[in-house]
Amino acid sequence: MWDYTDKVKEHFLNPRNVGEIEDADAVGEVGSLACGDALKLFIKLDEKKERIVDAKFQTFGCGSAIASSSALTEMVKGKTLDEALQVTNQEIADFLGGLPEEKMHCSVMGQEALEAAIAKYRGVDAPAHGHGHDHVENEGEIVCKCFGLTDGFLKKVIAANKLHTAEQVTHFTKAGGACGGCIPKIKEIIAEVMGEEKKAAASKPAAKLTNLKKMQLIQEVLENEVRPQLWADGGDLELVDIDGSNVQVAFRKACAGCASSGYTAKFVEQKLRELVAPDINVQEVQG
Amino acid sequence: MKEIYLDNNATTKVDELVFEEMRPYFCELYGNPSSMHFFGGQVQKKVDQARARVAALLGAHPDEIVFTACGTESDNSAIRSALEVFPEKRHIITSRVEHPAVLTQCRNLTKRGYRVTELNVDGEGRLDMAELEAALDDDTALVSLMYANNETGVIFPIEEAAKLVKAKGALFHTDAVQAVGKIPLDMAASSIDLLSISGHKLHAPKGVGVLYVRRGTPFRPFLVGGHQERGRRAGTENTASIIAMGKACELAMEHMADENTRVRAMRDRLERELSALIPNTRINGGGADRLPNTLSIAMEFVEGEGILLLLSEKGICASSGSACTSGSLEPSHVLRAMGVPFTCAHGSIRFSLSRFTTDAEIDTVIKELPPIIHRLREMSPFGREFLNKK
């Protein structure tokens, strides 16, 4: 059984704002029966057409999809359109006290429906996502054929939520969750997005790192960049010590005693040199 | 809130008589059956009795019964054994609707150079014997087909399939986890070589299974070590659970007629009334031969998880063939293989009854489910379209 928060359960059992607004100013639709979830969002603006005075929804989907829709409508009421566009999927999840990662795509669907509604109202194209039927051809190529998701949409969600693995991308967007055929392509897109972030980071003037900053950065890189890759091969590592530019690590699980651990240490060093500082040395220790 | 448990294809209540039977074998009669002393010897006698009871339910010889830790272990052992027995043969036949305990292993074997044929099913979940016959060749080591489907209850013509397979010289395995205890089986009049059972599906505890291995069928053990189970499954016997399994099989024999009359009648009534009260439903596998306890009902325009959560609020425990409950995003592989349309597959619910199910419980479901479906349809954009049209 899913570990839903009480707030998710409460919004599922007593959803706010179910229904439709007959004279809505904006309507956004995403998803389909085939996808397994769909959301139709209605928005009513005040007389000056500035602020959202009412929002209603209809949702086909699981418990967290209904709860996310209910949360979304509560969150956008009283906001201007520009303010509403600032609502992120993470904020929808936070409003509900969190969602299981496998269900994050429900919060993404809420954000998409909102964007689609506002874009339609303003007479512009919605950002490429492919999840709705109308916008598939607009931008980017379809990556996930099962759910009809474009690379533009995936890149956006990957960057906004700092996703590192194909599994996370599936949890947030559903891409790759059915036949799995596009998972290699999703990995390429993750690499691309991460590469762009690195470039952006590199283009900033390289500030001299304080020791504390350097240690923090080393830990972050090991957690986010290195360990997930080792996990994929059944391995792991532990940070033992940092002394200036010397980093000591101990290998665990499949990496421990692996004949290729020398190469693995080199890989770790390369990553740290690339992302933290060029003078880093990595040493493997038993510990 | 008292639960109304209609998820017996997932797991079952341990029958209290079964629990009483196993209870002394933890703190009092804890001896190892392999020991030379009287204290172990008396446990050995009870394990022998359990083996005889399982054999009786299957119409088998006691020496054809191998105790394992679960249905999955039985399935895995059977498949691995068959491939070791025929090292030169590189082809396996199974079906698209198997339990993951079989399907995942077969699919993994393709990475090791095996050719795997997954037989299709029709819209009612039935096999095509001609397709099986055409797929069999001299390279086929094993055919593994489930006796009855866990999601729909559809029963395959296993004896007919086994005969075809034996004529071609391959081994035949069946995952009979859902069938044993619900419908009569007779190994004495059967062509099946290997058959898997799980204890917790027939009111024994979790953590015990059986692999039936026909006399004369070549077999290679999965677990090696001690001489237990005549060398076919090493590891000290889970004596209490094995003894429980024996009792559960004895009780299953006693209740077999009840399962096929009273339980079947309750299932049929549930099916009839829900179909009449809820518009736009279909019975998955309704046109096929099915287990007496299983009902898979699809309701258009709603998603399964919402139904289950609202049923759960009323104390009703069921299961869905829908994606969102299982962690996967594709609707159940079984319903997809049957070609159940997406509009229905996402809203499919499985009720699985047992001999402990009562008429009053069925009445409650008949009362509670229709308003839940109506409520979710009103909330769903597709459901509203449908309701407005009406």
Coordinates of N, CA and C in Angstrom, one line a residue, chain A residues 1-2 4 12-13 15 18-20 32-36 38 58-64 66 103 105 147 170 174 177-178, chain B residues 301-303 305-307 309-310 312-313 324-330 342-343 346 375-376 378-382 384-385 388:
Chain A
M1 N 0.8 -1.2 0.0 CA 0.0 0.0 0.0 C 0.9 1.2 0.0
W2 N 0.5 2.3 -0.7 CA 1.2 3.5 -0.7 C 1.2 4.2 0.6
Y4 N 0.8 7.2 1.8 CA 0.3 8.5 1.6 C 0.2 9.3 2.9
F12 N -7.9 13.3 -1.0 CA -8.5 12.3 -1.9 C -10.0 12.0 -1.5
L13 N -10.1 11.9 -0.1 CA -11.5 11.5 0.3 C -12.4 12.7 0.3
P15 N -12.1 15.8 -1.8 CA -11.5 16.7 -2.7 C -12.2 18.1 -2.8
V18 N -14.2 20.1 -7.0 CA -14.5 19.2 -8.1 C -15.6 19.8 -8.9
G19 N -15.5 19.6 -10.2 CA -16.7 20.1 -11.0 C -16.2 20.9 -12.2
E20 N -17.0 21.8 -12.7 CA -16.6 22.6 -13.8 C -17.1 24.0 -13.6
S32 N -4.7 11.4 -20.8 CA -5.7 10.7 -21.6 C -6.1 9.4 -20.9
L33 N -7.1 8.8 -21.4 CA -7.6 7.5 -20.8 C -6.4 6.4 -20.9
A34 N -5.8 6.5 -22.1 CA -4.7 5.5 -22.3 C -3.6 5.7 -21.3
C35 N -3.3 6.9 -21.0 CA -2.2 7.2 -20.0 C -2.5 6.7 -18.6
G36 N -3.7 6.6 -18.3 CA -4.1 6.2 -16.9 C -4.4 7.3 -16.0
A38 N -5.7 11.7 -16.2 CA -6.0 12.9 -17.0 C -6.6 13.9 -16.1
Q58 N -11.6 18.3 -12.9 CA -12.1 16.9 -13.1 C -10.9 16.0 -13.3
T59 N -10.8 15.0 -12.6 CA -9.6 14.1 -12.7 C -10.0 12.6 -12.8
F60 N -9.3 12.0 -13.8 CA -9.3 10.6 -13.9 C -8.0 10.1 -13.5
G61 N -7.9 9.3 -12.4 CA -6.6 8.9 -12.0 C -6.6 8.3 -10.6
C62 N -5.4 8.1 -10.1 CA -5.3 7.4 -8.8 C -5.5 8.4 -7.6
G63 N -5.4 7.9 -6.4 CA -5.7 8.8 -5.3 C -4.8 10.0 -5.2
S64 N -3.5 9.9 -5.5 CA -2.7 11.0 -5.5 C -2.9 12.0 -6.6
I66 N -5.9 12.7 -7.8 CA -7.1 13.5 -7.3 C -6.6 14.4 -6.2
K103 N 4.9 8.6 -7.3 CA 3.7 9.3 -7.6 C 3.9 10.8 -8.0
H105 N 4.7 12.1 -10.6 CA 4.1 12.5 -11.9 C 2.7 13.1 -11.8
F147 N 3.5 7.1 -23.6 CA 2.8 8.2 -23.0 C 2.9 9.5 -23.8
T170 N 11.0 8.4 -14.7 CA 9.7 7.6 -14.8 C 8.8 8.0 -13.7
K174 N 6.4 9.5 -15.9 CA 5.9 8.3 -16.4 C 6.7 7.8 -17.6
G177 N 7.8 4.1 -18.3 CA 7.2 3.3 -17.3 C 6.4 2.1 -17.9
A178 N 6.1 2.1 -19.2 CA 5.3 1.1 -19.8 C 6.2 0.0 -20.5
Chain B
F301 N -14.0 4.3 -17.4 CA -13.8 5.7 -17.1 C -13.3 6.0 -15.6
V302 N -12.9 5.0 -14.9 CA -12.4 5.3 -13.6 C -11.1 4.5 -13.4
E303 N -10.3 4.9 -12.4 CA -9.0 4.3 -12.2 C -9.0 3.4 -11.0
E305 N -7.0 2.5 -8.5 CA -6.5 2.8 -7.2 C -7.5 3.6 -6.3
G306 N -8.2 4.5 -7.0 CA -9.3 5.3 -6.3 C -10.4 4.4 -5.8
I307 N -10.7 3.4 -6.6 CA -11.8 2.5 -6.2 C -11.3 1.7 -5.0
L309 N -9.1 2.5 -2.7 CA -8.9 3.3 -1.5 C -10.3 3.6 -0.9
L310 N -11.3 3.8 -1.8 CA -12.6 4.1 -1.3 C -13.3 2.8 -0.7
S312 N -11.6 0.5 0.6 CA -10.8 0.2 1.8 C -11.4 1.1 3.0
E313 N -11.9 2.3 2.7 CA -12.5 3.1 3.7 C -13.8 2.4 4.3
C324 N -1.4 1.9 -11.2 CA -0.9 2.8 -10.2 C -0.8 2.1 -8.8
T325 N -1.4 1.0 -8.6 CA -1.2 0.3 -7.3 C 0.0 -0.5 -7.2
S326 N 0.6 -0.8 -8.4 CA 1.6 -1.9 -8.4 C 3.0 -1.2 -8.5
G327 N 3.1 0.1 -8.8 CA 4.4 0.6 -9.0 C 4.8 0.7 -10.4
S328 N 4.1 -0.1 -11.2 CA 4.4 -0.1 -12.7 C 3.3 0.9 -13.2
L329 N 3.5 1.4 -14.4 CA 2.6 2.3 -15.0 C 1.7 1.8 -16.1
E330 N 2.1 0.6 -16.5 CA 1.3 0.0 -17.6 C 0.2 -0.8 -16.8
F342 N -7.9 0.1 -23.0 CA -7.3 0.9 -21.9 C -8.5 1.5 -21.0
T343 N -9.6 1.9 -21.7 CA -10.7 2.5 -20.9 C -11.2 1.6 -19.8
H346 N -7.7 0.2 -16.9 CA -7.3 1.0 -15.7 C -8.3 0.8 -14.6
R375 N -19.4 8.0 -7.9 CA -18.7 9.2 -7.3 C -17.4 9.5 -8.1
L376 N -16.7 8.4 -8.4 CA -15.4 8.6 -9.2 C -15.7 9.0 -10.6
E378 N -18.2 10.8 -11.6 CA -18.5 12.2 -11.6 C -17.3 13.1 -11.5
M379 N -16.3 12.6 -10.9 CA -15.0 13.3 -10.7 C -14.1 13.3 -12.0
S380 N -14.4 12.2 -12.8 CA -13.5 12.0 -14.0 C -14.0 12.7 -15.2
P381 N -13.2 13.4 -16.0 CA -13.7 14.1 -17.2 C -14.3 13.1 -18.1
F382 N -13.8 11.9 -18.3 CA -14.4 10.9 -19.2 C -15.7 10.4 -18.6
R384 N -17.7 11.9 -16.7 CA -18.8 13.0 -16.8 C -19.4 13.0 -18.2
E385 N -18.5 12.9 -19.1 CA -18.9 12.9 -20.5 C -19.9 11.7 -20.7
N388 N -23.2 12.4 -18.7 CA -24.0 13.5 -19.4 C -24.7 12.9 -20.6

